């Protein structure tokens, strides 16, 4: 297991050092500084073995976090733990910076004592930790409070504390997607996938039981079988096939595996409920139609049409089209119908920006690129045209069907909860070859 | 409210905050009134950093005074200063008594700080540490469970013998504490105590208490107990400490659903050490572990993958669930690639192992391993490795396009690896070789030094894999001779020059230029240079005597390197005593190079699979290589498969199965060359391959060329053997390829056979026969036959409807059979078959279906369904259907194999009334992929040596004796799986007579 944990600043000075195992000597702190932080050549692996001691490190801005061990530990777990530790620290005192760490070093030691015991990660959910690691002492607690804390820390629902109360029960659901595309010049989709996240922010009283439903094809098909057949056919069209998804630890995985239902008791505040990937029937918000013509050896004519492919009532924002130009470009003249376009010599590209664009519209840019004659035999590789945008819908087609909240002990019902849902689709790597 | 908006802005990452939020829904945006603003202000603590800055002299003294102050606040401040000094590495052990004095406090923060100090310094001040014992013991009785736990947790970290004695009683109580928080802490404390004093833990009976905790009602207690027990068990490899039985496994699986993410990891890692009793238990565990694949924590996912990969070994491959499981593994592995880069790295290192063990899981996922511009270098390099492993004919075009892209990047290591990868693609996918070579040539044209060198190294391997194909590029390579400064590239270039000395006009000049700085070269280059010059000499003896003598003396007399000297002496002796042998040794046909390089050795791979997710899987080394002491020395193995598991592919074979299933070695050593060749897919259809004659002819001629040169060499200080010189006077060029073969040699004159292979004729296919009479099948008559067409086995059937009604909905299924034949697609009967109508169907078959030995071996049980009923029949296929196109064995290998197979395995048969001459027989057989490797004539009897390979990798060697005028042939068959001989013989008879 983890033998020790060190935090260094960018100079390699130790800010925090906590040793959990006897096999880690004091020289380990220096070994990492000398061989990794001060190494002449940048280290090329997040795992380094120095004299039979293994160092795992992650960097947050200019702070180094390193875990040390002499055993065959679960490497994935160590990294997950380091990330978790960053989350916990951020939740307690904000950004991980040298100043913040120094200001909170006592707190950090206290946290490290709690979340790592003999190198074994223990409960590290901020929700639970904040109930008893407060830097205020725990003198005033009653016996009931104490046992509530311990049962929560060790319990099945370690991520939420009891007795949360809100005047107004409210939850926010964000479906955030990034859509990736590689398209041939002829408009054939070479590869496309959406990676999405469902981020939830909940302000709910008590220990609410939630059920989240989306238009998952497997669920819809299953329901369709039981219900009327024509309805199934209708909804079948709108359902989406999810390639893979992962869930926050609050979700009951065995239930998802057997019934494909997503039920959970949410942490308080903001967290990521799930991540997913889809590759089928993706709505591509934009289509890029390139036309590149070489006029002689010193001129290129480029025409690019973009078409928005969604409901006319919706607006896409922050649209940016990046048209690469050859290295020997000497001058560019651009005419565009909408937005602003500029040739950026330093980036070897024409950058065309449009603030907003409604659905089912199209716009066009044409450019004349003058080239310097070169002896270079190598042909210009024609990098793809890339695009950035943001649209108010989910390109995967994912729809939230419901998010039901049940809290039997308190007197509020599903109807009393104010729920917000929004969809944001962004471009990931969205490229069209030309 | 403001803070809340900020938090939210983080989620959407919209630069302009809440203004432009795009909402779907009709409700107005109102800021939630919530207490999320827990971004506590550390007003009073903003000064903690000051503790880091005290560097005054007399600091210790000052601290001492502060620690003994009456004011609580001052005390606390002082302790903080002490801890800060401790952190930065200052020795503050002198303050021990003063700090310990602060321990008696009800301020928990202060207490924790003092404990932290104690953990650090107790070992250096054991006597003083005793002072703390009382407080610990008292704290273990505290009404507050958090304090009880804190005390027991800290006590376990104080590694002082005297303290551990006092620890036992409190620990015993805490293990049975009513509060789960205390119990879970006590469980870990047992492991701590064990680390200090193992005997004590055993004597005190803590291990039994710990075992009891596995049944605890609280999942976290269970998880920590499991972690502690696993660790203790690791240092007692043979103890039965973690005696996992179905009951405990069940408890663990229940706890798995309920405990924290970390607890799940402990439990899964522990489960991976269990060996299920049978495949059913294995399956039921797998079923309960698979939900973990959707966990957001990558470590949980990887540990679940480990359990599944291990237990899968026990599942029969024909089980439906086995296939389901394989399919379930791919998506989570792909998802791991969207984690943070460090985790991606761990995941990729593990995927590298998984791909080697079970390539089928990710074979369709090539694209996700394409390198992204922003990937850190360590992710890029790992992705590249996996891309090569997954490269196949299906995706090679895409892969090559990517690799070419990568070869122009900035990072030197990455570019090198990309260039190397192109070479590996060429070797792995023959169809791509040409494109790879031209890509490499393009890259050489860039003149980027390291790209050129890397390209030359891989081209050398391509030459070896595909001799006589791409040598035209040698000229281009020679142009870059001067720019090579790396030993590996120099060595590769020297190898190429030596190997193709006969085609490079100035080979001697080139090698000579290297020889000038012989002693400055690295050993690798020296060795290669020595060999290359000896090769050159054997090929062009006249002009190069001086050179060879020079290099031999450099290597033997002027070098301190024993390897070099030894090799030098061996060559020298060889050349002096027996130039023919020298020729045979030095210019021997080289073993094929394996298409997969850098494969991890199978037993290590198995062990590493058992360590998925851990450091061992990241280093690709067994734990014993980097863990000290007794921990991890135990070697883990995958469980053996049950029933029709591993050996299912060829159940009817003995040793042959073993040989053919051994994974290819990285570069086959001479010793197991045979095994590797048997296993390798030799180059596909050999019908168009170059005839082997020229090389053997050249060999014959060259043997004599030696004479002159050698004689004079030997005439020198070495002294020749008297047998030499006799027939060697002839001028070098006088011996053409038509040198008459020695008559006496037995199998040796096999080599004499040129490429006299007749035109291939179509594969033999028996005439159609009725398999299913209409009477038995409610009017459906099926007649059919089997054929091998263009490498595909087909079942060709005529379906005749002799009933009165229309037949539709045809489907077909096979029972398990000896060679795993299975329909490669559905039965294509597109139109209904009307009464008295016939329809011809060809059903392509694959050989990857489930396997069961049938009696007779080639029996195939078939079920055909139509709209009326299901009908069963069985038929026998000629085994010649299974002869694959690449069944031509190299001659040497044939020889060695023939000798290697015990005589007991030889079977002899007579074929009567066959009126073909040997050439006609040979070409007829070739049509069915029976390849004639050699022919010789002894006393009017033609002996044909033939080889064929079955789809499951079994080789059959044959000797066919044909005597002119005698219509009776004799076939002798040798095979490691003698069961097939009878079938092969029947096929011979059928093939020859039709």
mmCIF file of N, CA, C and O in Angstrom, chain A residues 15 21-22 44 54 72-75 80 83 103 109-110 113-114 117 120 122 124 134 138 150 154 166 170 190 201 203 244 246-247 249 270 277 392 420-422 426, chain B residues 4 8 12 22 24 28 35-36 40 46 48 87 112 123 159 179 181 184 192 218 224 231 261-262 269 294 296 298 303 331 335 342 367 378 411 413 613-616 619:
data_model
loop_
_atom_site.group_PDB
_atom_site.id
_atom_site.type_symbol
_atom_site.label_atom_id
_atom_site.label_comp_id
_atom_site.label_asym_id
_atom_site.label_seq_id
_atom_site.Cartn_x
_atom_site.Cartn_y
_atom_site.Cartn_z
ATOM 1 N N UNK A 15 6.337 20.666 1.208
ATOM 2 C CA UNK A 15 5.290 21.409 1.912
ATOM 3 C C UNK A 15 4.579 20.485 2.897
ATOM 4 O O UNK A 15 4.210 20.887 3.986
ATOM 5 N N UNK A 21 4.406 4.175 6.271
ATOM 6 C CA UNK A 21 4.982 2.837 6.391
ATOM 7 C C UNK A 21 6.441 2.938 6.784
ATOM 8 O O UNK A 21 7.159 3.843 6.338
ATOM 9 N N UNK A 22 6.865 1.952 7.542
ATOM 10 C CA UNK A 22 8.224 1.952 8.056
ATOM 11 C C UNK A 22 9.266 1.759 6.960
ATOM 12 O O UNK A 22 10.418 2.124 7.118
ATOM 13 N N UNK A 44 9.395 10.960 -18.078
ATOM 14 C CA UNK A 44 8.478 10.582 -19.130
ATOM 15 C C UNK A 44 7.462 9.555 -18.671
ATOM 16 O O UNK A 44 6.925 8.805 -19.474
ATOM 17 N N UNK A 54 8.903 3.023 -5.560
ATOM 18 C CA UNK A 54 8.109 3.562 -6.659
ATOM 19 C C UNK A 54 7.450 4.866 -6.245
ATOM 20 O O UNK A 54 6.922 4.971 -5.144
ATOM 21 N N UNK A 72 3.953 -3.816 -4.227
ATOM 22 C CA UNK A 72 3.243 -3.913 -5.499
ATOM 23 C C UNK A 72 1.823 -3.407 -5.303
ATOM 24 O O UNK A 72 0.874 -4.174 -5.252
ATOM 25 N N UNK A 73 1.664 -2.106 -5.195
ATOM 26 C CA UNK A 73 0.340 -1.553 -4.903
ATOM 27 C C UNK A 73 -0.532 -1.527 -6.149
ATOM 28 O O UNK A 73 -0.055 -1.694 -7.263
ATOM 29 N N UNK A 74 -1.788 -1.295 -5.902
ATOM 30 C CA UNK A 74 -2.720 -1.095 -6.995
ATOM 31 C C UNK A 74 -2.487 0.313 -7.561
ATOM 32 O O UNK A 74 -2.862 1.313 -6.964
ATOM 33 N N UNK A 75 -1.856 0.373 -8.713
ATOM 34 C CA UNK A 75 -1.414 1.660 -9.256
ATOM 35 C C UNK A 75 -2.595 2.551 -9.619
ATOM 36 O O UNK A 75 -2.559 3.763 -9.394
ATOM 37 N N UNK A 80 -6.081 7.305 -8.505
ATOM 38 C CA UNK A 80 -7.436 7.743 -8.150
ATOM 39 C C UNK A 80 -7.405 8.431 -6.793
ATOM 40 O O UNK A 80 -8.091 9.424 -6.580
ATOM 41 N N UNK A 83 -5.979 11.980 -7.098
ATOM 42 C CA UNK A 83 -6.984 12.911 -7.631
ATOM 43 C C UNK A 83 -8.003 13.251 -6.561
ATOM 44 O O UNK A 83 -8.437 14.391 -6.424
ATOM 45 N N UNK A 103 -0.973 27.586 4.203
ATOM 46 C CA UNK A 103 -1.953 28.142 5.126
ATOM 47 C C UNK A 103 -2.788 27.075 5.813
ATOM 48 O O UNK A 103 -3.386 27.323 6.844
ATOM 49 N N UNK A 109 -2.750 17.750 7.237
ATOM 50 C CA UNK A 109 -2.281 16.597 8.016
ATOM 51 C C UNK A 109 -3.450 15.866 8.650
ATOM 52 O O UNK A 109 -3.493 14.636 8.686
ATOM 53 N N UNK A 110 -4.395 16.642 9.121
ATOM 54 C CA UNK A 110 -5.545 16.018 9.757
ATOM 55 C C UNK A 110 -6.326 15.181 8.728
ATOM 56 O O UNK A 110 -6.730 14.056 8.996
ATOM 57 N N UNK A 113 -4.490 12.040 7.809
ATOM 58 C CA UNK A 113 -4.582 11.046 8.857
ATOM 59 C C UNK A 113 -5.893 10.285 8.729
ATOM 60 O O UNK A 113 -5.964 9.094 9.007
ATOM 61 N N UNK A 114 -6.898 11.001 8.263
ATOM 62 C CA UNK A 114 -8.225 10.405 8.212
ATOM 63 C C UNK A 114 -8.436 9.585 6.941
ATOM 64 O O UNK A 114 -9.006 8.491 6.988
ATOM 65 N N UNK A 117 -5.121 5.332 6.004
ATOM 66 C CA UNK A 117 -4.696 4.681 7.227
ATOM 67 C C UNK A 117 -3.748 3.549 6.867
ATOM 68 O O UNK A 117 -4.139 2.614 6.156
ATOM 69 N N UNK A 120 -3.891 2.625 3.370
ATOM 70 C CA UNK A 120 -5.151 2.202 2.766
ATOM 71 C C UNK A 120 -6.116 3.375 2.724
ATOM 72 O O UNK A 120 -6.453 3.921 3.770
ATOM 73 N N UNK A 122 -9.277 5.478 3.027
ATOM 74 C CA UNK A 122 -10.525 5.313 3.759
ATOM 75 C C UNK A 122 -11.556 6.261 3.141
ATOM 76 O O UNK A 122 -11.294 6.838 2.093
ATOM 77 N N UNK A 124 -13.299 9.095 1.697
ATOM 78 C CA UNK A 124 -12.707 10.370 1.318
ATOM 79 C C UNK A 124 -13.750 11.285 0.685
ATOM 80 O O UNK A 124 -13.417 12.127 -0.137
ATOM 81 N N UNK A 134 -13.124 19.712 10.976
ATOM 82 C CA UNK A 134 -13.581 21.079 10.806
ATOM 83 C C UNK A 134 -12.550 22.070 11.286
ATOM 84 O O UNK A 134 -12.711 23.257 11.091
ATOM 85 N N UNK A 138 -14.095 18.821 18.242
ATOM 86 C CA UNK A 138 -15.386 18.142 18.234
ATOM 87 C C UNK A 138 -15.923 18.021 19.652
ATOM 88 O O UNK A 138 -16.654 17.114 19.993
ATOM 89 N N UNK A 150 -19.926 8.636 12.860
ATOM 90 C CA UNK A 150 -19.191 7.393 12.590
ATOM 91 C C UNK A 150 -20.002 6.464 11.707
ATOM 92 O O UNK A 150 -19.453 5.792 10.838
ATOM 93 N N UNK A 154 -18.579 5.262 7.996
ATOM 94 C CA UNK A 154 -18.340 3.851 7.689
ATOM 95 C C UNK A 154 -19.501 3.241 6.943
ATOM 96 O O UNK A 154 -19.446 2.094 6.531
ATOM 97 N N UNK A 166 -33.138 21.939 3.607
ATOM 98 C CA UNK A 166 -33.254 23.095 2.730
ATOM 99 C C UNK A 166 -34.678 23.617 2.817
ATOM 100 O O UNK A 166 -35.626 22.836 2.925
ATOM 101 N N UNK A 170 -34.382 21.715 -4.418
ATOM 102 C CA UNK A 170 -34.127 22.102 -5.790
ATOM 103 C C UNK A 170 -33.013 21.242 -6.355
ATOM 104 O O UNK A 170 -32.102 20.855 -5.629
ATOM 105 N N UNK A 190 -16.246 9.610 -41.175
ATOM 106 C CA UNK A 190 -15.199 8.603 -40.973
ATOM 107 C C UNK A 190 -15.236 8.093 -39.543
ATOM 108 O O UNK A 190 -15.079 6.907 -39.289
ATOM 109 N N UNK A 201 -26.513 18.984 -9.523
ATOM 110 C CA UNK A 201 -26.299 19.791 -8.331
ATOM 111 C C UNK A 201 -27.576 19.662 -7.545
ATOM 112 O O UNK A 201 -28.642 20.017 -8.033
ATOM 113 N N UNK A 203 -29.870 20.216 -4.056
ATOM 114 C CA UNK A 203 -30.092 20.850 -2.757
ATOM 115 C C UNK A 203 -31.371 20.251 -2.213
ATOM 116 O O UNK A 203 -32.454 20.810 -2.380
ATOM 117 N N UNK A 244 -21.208 2.892 -23.653
ATOM 118 C CA UNK A 244 -20.683 2.548 -22.340
ATOM 119 C C UNK A 244 -20.969 3.709 -21.409
ATOM 120 O O UNK A 244 -21.039 4.854 -21.846
ATOM 121 N N UNK A 246 -20.288 5.123 -17.127
ATOM 122 C CA UNK A 246 -19.780 4.883 -15.780
ATOM 123 C C UNK A 246 -20.530 5.816 -14.833
ATOM 124 O O UNK A 246 -21.018 6.863 -15.254
ATOM 125 N N UNK A 247 -20.605 5.390 -13.579
ATOM 126 C CA UNK A 247 -21.411 6.146 -12.636
ATOM 127 C C UNK A 247 -20.635 6.546 -11.399
ATOM 128 O O UNK A 247 -19.689 5.882 -10.996
ATOM 129 N N UNK A 249 -20.129 6.806 -7.461
ATOM 130 C CA UNK A 249 -20.282 5.647 -6.584
ATOM 131 C C UNK A 249 -21.628 5.603 -5.865
ATOM 132 O O UNK A 249 -21.976 4.588 -5.290
ATOM 133 N N UNK A 270 -22.690 19.673 -5.763
ATOM 134 C CA UNK A 270 -22.424 19.334 -7.148
ATOM 135 C C UNK A 270 -21.551 18.083 -7.289
ATOM 136 O O UNK A 270 -20.603 17.893 -6.553
ATOM 137 N N UNK A 277 -20.664 7.336 -23.418
ATOM 138 C CA UNK A 277 -20.135 7.470 -24.776
ATOM 139 C C UNK A 277 -21.169 6.946 -25.744
ATOM 140 O O UNK A 277 -21.779 5.904 -25.487
ATOM 141 N N UNK A 392 -27.378 24.358 -27.785
ATOM 142 C CA UNK A 392 -28.207 24.093 -26.603
ATOM 143 C C UNK A 392 -28.984 22.787 -26.689
ATOM 144 O O UNK A 392 -30.153 22.740 -26.327
ATOM 145 N N UNK A 420 -34.264 21.608 -12.652
ATOM 146 C CA UNK A 420 -33.775 22.329 -13.832
ATOM 147 C C UNK A 420 -32.980 21.371 -14.695
ATOM 148 O O UNK A 420 -32.145 20.635 -14.194
ATOM 149 N N UNK A 421 -33.246 21.418 -15.955
ATOM 150 C CA UNK A 421 -32.457 20.576 -16.848
ATOM 151 C C UNK A 421 -31.956 21.450 -17.983
ATOM 152 O O UNK A 421 -32.681 22.286 -18.494
ATOM 153 N N UNK A 422 -30.727 21.287 -18.339
ATOM 154 C CA UNK A 422 -30.274 21.952 -19.561
ATOM 155 C C UNK A 422 -29.294 21.044 -20.297
ATOM 156 O O UNK A 422 -28.667 20.161 -19.712
ATOM 157 N N UNK A 426 -20.991 20.652 -27.022
ATOM 158 C CA UNK A 426 -19.824 21.396 -27.495
ATOM 159 C C UNK A 426 -19.055 20.549 -28.480
ATOM 160 O O UNK A 426 -19.170 19.335 -28.499
ATOM 161 N N UNK B 4 -22.354 30.703 -5.393
ATOM 162 C CA UNK B 4 -23.073 29.624 -6.042
ATOM 163 C C UNK B 4 -23.014 29.756 -7.559
ATOM 164 O O UNK B 4 -22.794 28.795 -8.274
ATOM 165 N N UNK B 8 -21.365 27.219 -10.319
ATOM 166 C CA UNK B 8 -22.072 26.722 -11.487
ATOM 167 C C UNK B 8 -21.354 27.065 -12.772
ATOM 168 O O UNK B 8 -21.300 26.279 -13.704
ATOM 169 N N UNK B 12 -20.349 24.792 -16.408
ATOM 170 C CA UNK B 12 -20.637 25.038 -17.817
ATOM 171 C C UNK B 12 -19.433 25.596 -18.536
ATOM 172 O O UNK B 12 -19.365 25.565 -19.744
ATOM 173 N N UNK B 22 -27.950 28.744 -21.278
ATOM 174 C CA UNK B 22 -28.993 28.320 -22.195
ATOM 175 C C UNK B 22 -29.845 27.310 -21.471
ATOM 176 O O UNK B 22 -29.398 26.217 -21.155
ATOM 177 N N UNK B 24 -33.229 24.993 -21.045
ATOM 178 C CA UNK B 24 -34.413 24.443 -21.653
ATOM 179 C C UNK B 24 -35.400 24.277 -20.527
ATOM 180 O O UNK B 24 -35.085 23.710 -19.490
ATOM 181 N N UNK B 28 -38.298 30.422 -14.528
ATOM 182 C CA UNK B 28 -37.366 31.540 -14.495
ATOM 183 C C UNK B 28 -36.123 31.146 -13.711
ATOM 184 O O UNK B 28 -36.169 30.271 -12.853
ATOM 185 N N UNK B 35 -26.910 26.540 1.288
ATOM 186 C CA UNK B 35 -25.732 26.745 2.126
ATOM 187 C C UNK B 35 -24.480 26.178 1.483
ATOM 188 O O UNK B 35 -23.564 25.774 2.168
ATOM 189 N N UNK B 36 -24.438 26.110 0.173
ATOM 190 C CA UNK B 36 -23.267 25.509 -0.470
ATOM 191 C C UNK B 36 -22.042 26.354 -0.280
ATOM 192 O O UNK B 36 -20.930 25.934 -0.558
ATOM 193 N N UNK B 40 -15.149 27.891 3.125
ATOM 194 C CA UNK B 40 -14.960 28.582 4.391
ATOM 195 C C UNK B 40 -13.845 29.602 4.291
ATOM 196 O O UNK B 40 -12.869 29.410 3.591
ATOM 197 N N UNK B 46 -5.151 32.346 8.081
ATOM 198 C CA UNK B 46 -4.368 32.809 6.962
ATOM 199 C C UNK B 46 -2.904 32.922 7.327
ATOM 200 O O UNK B 46 -2.063 33.136 6.478
ATOM 201 N N UNK B 48 -1.079 30.548 8.901
ATOM 202 C CA UNK B 48 -0.384 29.282 9.136
ATOM 203 C C UNK B 48 0.949 29.193 8.410
ATOM 204 O O UNK B 48 1.876 28.537 8.872
ATOM 205 N N UNK B 87 8.210 18.983 8.978
ATOM 206 C CA UNK B 87 7.866 18.771 7.578
ATOM 207 C C UNK B 87 9.015 19.124 6.660
ATOM 208 O O UNK B 87 9.321 18.402 5.728
ATOM 209 N N UNK B 112 -4.127 15.803 17.824
ATOM 210 C CA UNK B 112 -3.730 15.187 16.555
ATOM 211 C C UNK B 112 -2.324 15.610 16.155
ATOM 212 O O UNK B 112 -1.546 14.817 15.623
ATOM 213 N N UNK B 123 10.289 6.462 17.581
ATOM 214 C CA UNK B 123 11.290 5.431 17.355
ATOM 215 C C UNK B 123 12.674 5.884 17.830
ATOM 216 O O UNK B 123 13.474 5.075 18.306
ATOM 217 N N UNK B 159 6.227 2.595 16.453
ATOM 218 C CA UNK B 159 6.921 1.319 16.346
ATOM 219 C C UNK B 159 7.966 1.180 17.451
ATOM 220 O O UNK B 159 9.152 1.157 17.204
ATOM 221 N N UNK B 179 -18.873 0.541 17.962
ATOM 222 C CA UNK B 179 -18.920 1.498 16.861
ATOM 223 C C UNK B 179 -18.113 0.998 15.655
ATOM 224 O O UNK B 179 -16.941 0.646 15.787
ATOM 225 N N UNK B 181 -16.830 2.554 13.239
ATOM 226 C CA UNK B 181 -15.679 3.394 12.903
ATOM 227 C C UNK B 181 -14.445 2.926 13.666
ATOM 228 O O UNK B 181 -13.341 2.875 13.130
ATOM 229 N N UNK B 184 -13.354 -0.553 12.196
ATOM 230 C CA UNK B 184 -12.646 -0.514 10.910
ATOM 231 C C UNK B 184 -11.224 -0.002 11.101
ATOM 232 O O UNK B 184 -10.300 -0.412 10.401
ATOM 233 N N UNK B 192 -0.917 -3.281 11.103
ATOM 234 C CA UNK B 192 0.221 -2.476 11.558
ATOM 235 C C UNK B 192 1.034 -3.250 12.585
ATOM 236 O O UNK B 192 2.260 -3.310 12.512
ATOM 237 N N UNK B 218 -20.991 -4.230 9.013
ATOM 238 C CA UNK B 218 -20.648 -2.964 8.354
ATOM 239 C C UNK B 218 -19.690 -3.202 7.178
ATOM 240 O O UNK B 218 -18.629 -3.800 7.343
ATOM 241 N N UNK B 224 -11.893 -3.258 5.245
ATOM 242 C CA UNK B 224 -10.600 -3.066 5.897
ATOM 243 C C UNK B 224 -10.050 -4.382 6.429
ATOM 244 O O UNK B 224 -8.836 -4.621 6.377
ATOM 245 N N UNK B 231 -2.916 -8.444 3.284
ATOM 246 C CA UNK B 231 -1.533 -8.026 3.459
ATOM 247 C C UNK B 231 -0.774 -9.009 4.346
ATOM 248 O O UNK B 231 0.353 -9.392 4.047
ATOM 249 N N UNK B 261 -15.711 3.150 -2.560
ATOM 250 C CA UNK B 261 -14.976 2.768 -3.765
ATOM 251 C C UNK B 261 -13.660 2.073 -3.409
ATOM 252 O O UNK B 261 -13.261 1.114 -4.055
ATOM 253 N N UNK B 262 -13.007 2.554 -2.358
ATOM 254 C CA UNK B 262 -11.711 1.960 -1.984
ATOM 255 C C UNK B 262 -11.927 0.554 -1.458
ATOM 256 O O UNK B 262 -11.160 -0.358 -1.795
ATOM 257 N N UNK B 269 -9.521 -7.022 -5.297
ATOM 258 C CA UNK B 269 -8.140 -7.514 -5.342
ATOM 259 C C UNK B 269 -8.006 -8.812 -4.568
ATOM 260 O O UNK B 269 -7.223 -9.696 -4.934
ATOM 261 N N UNK B 294 -18.974 -0.513 -14.515
ATOM 262 C CA UNK B 294 -19.547 0.819 -14.764
ATOM 263 C C UNK B 294 -19.183 1.811 -13.675
ATOM 264 O O UNK B 294 -19.764 2.882 -13.599
ATOM 265 N N UNK B 296 -17.309 4.706 -11.662
ATOM 266 C CA UNK B 296 -16.558 5.874 -12.129
ATOM 267 C C UNK B 296 -15.093 5.801 -11.734
ATOM 268 O O UNK B 296 -14.245 6.429 -12.351
ATOM 269 N N UNK B 298 -11.653 4.344 -11.823
ATOM 270 C CA UNK B 298 -10.937 3.465 -12.760
ATOM 271 C C UNK B 298 -10.296 2.284 -12.067
ATOM 272 O O UNK B 298 -10.159 1.212 -12.659
ATOM 273 N N UNK B 303 -9.664 -3.445 -11.350
ATOM 274 C CA UNK B 303 -9.642 -4.610 -10.475
ATOM 275 C C UNK B 303 -10.735 -5.596 -10.872
ATOM 276 O O UNK B 303 -10.533 -6.808 -10.811
ATOM 277 N N UNK B 331 -16.042 -2.111 -23.779
ATOM 278 C CA UNK B 331 -16.427 -0.706 -23.526
ATOM 279 C C UNK B 331 -15.760 -0.078 -22.295
ATOM 280 O O UNK B 331 -15.236 1.033 -22.411
ATOM 281 N N UNK B 335 -13.414 3.227 -22.210
ATOM 282 C CA UNK B 335 -13.765 4.386 -21.388
ATOM 283 C C UNK B 335 -12.596 4.834 -20.511
ATOM 284 O O UNK B 335 -12.427 6.025 -20.263
ATOM 285 N N UNK B 342 -2.590 10.270 -16.211
ATOM 286 C CA UNK B 342 -1.834 9.302 -15.415
ATOM 287 C C UNK B 342 -2.566 7.963 -15.377
ATOM 288 O O UNK B 342 -1.957 6.897 -15.494
ATOM 289 N N UNK B 367 -9.352 2.595 -33.418
ATOM 290 C CA UNK B 367 -9.383 4.060 -33.501
ATOM 291 C C UNK B 367 -9.162 4.757 -32.163
ATOM 292 O O UNK B 367 -8.574 5.835 -32.130
ATOM 293 N N UNK B 378 4.030 10.032 -22.483
ATOM 294 C CA UNK B 378 3.962 8.644 -22.032
ATOM 295 C C UNK B 378 2.688 7.963 -22.506
ATOM 296 O O UNK B 378 2.681 6.755 -22.726
ATOM 297 N N UNK B 411 8.701 15.105 -30.936
ATOM 298 C CA UNK B 411 9.367 14.320 -29.907
ATOM 299 C C UNK B 411 10.180 13.178 -30.526
ATOM 300 O O UNK B 411 9.639 12.325 -31.233
ATOM 301 N N UNK B 413 11.783 10.468 -29.331
ATOM 302 C CA UNK B 413 11.448 9.099 -28.963
ATOM 303 C C UNK B 413 10.196 8.629 -29.671
ATOM 304 O O UNK B 413 10.102 7.501 -30.134
ATOM 305 N N UNK B 613 -3.739 -3.873 -12.894
ATOM 306 C CA UNK B 613 -4.036 -2.699 -12.066
ATOM 307 C C UNK B 613 -2.902 -2.339 -11.129
ATOM 308 O O UNK B 613 -2.821 -1.212 -10.669
ATOM 309 N N UNK B 614 -2.019 -3.280 -10.850
ATOM 310 C CA UNK B 614 -0.973 -2.993 -9.868
ATOM 311 C C UNK B 614 0.296 -2.481 -10.552
ATOM 312 O O UNK B 614 0.380 -2.440 -11.777
ATOM 313 N N UNK B 615 1.270 -2.142 -9.736
ATOM 314 C CA UNK B 615 2.548 -1.677 -10.264
ATOM 315 C C UNK B 615 3.191 -2.692 -11.200
ATOM 316 O O UNK B 615 3.792 -2.326 -12.197
ATOM 317 N N UNK B 616 3.041 -3.972 -10.858
ATOM 318 C CA UNK B 616 3.644 -5.016 -11.697
ATOM 319 C C UNK B 616 3.145 -4.881 -13.126
ATOM 320 O O UNK B 616 3.906 -5.029 -14.086
ATOM 321 N N UNK B 619 4.904 -1.856 -14.730
ATOM 322 C CA UNK B 619 6.306 -2.107 -15.081
ATOM 323 C C UNK B 619 6.456 -3.265 -16.067
ATOM 324 O O UNK B 619 7.518 -3.454 -16.641
#
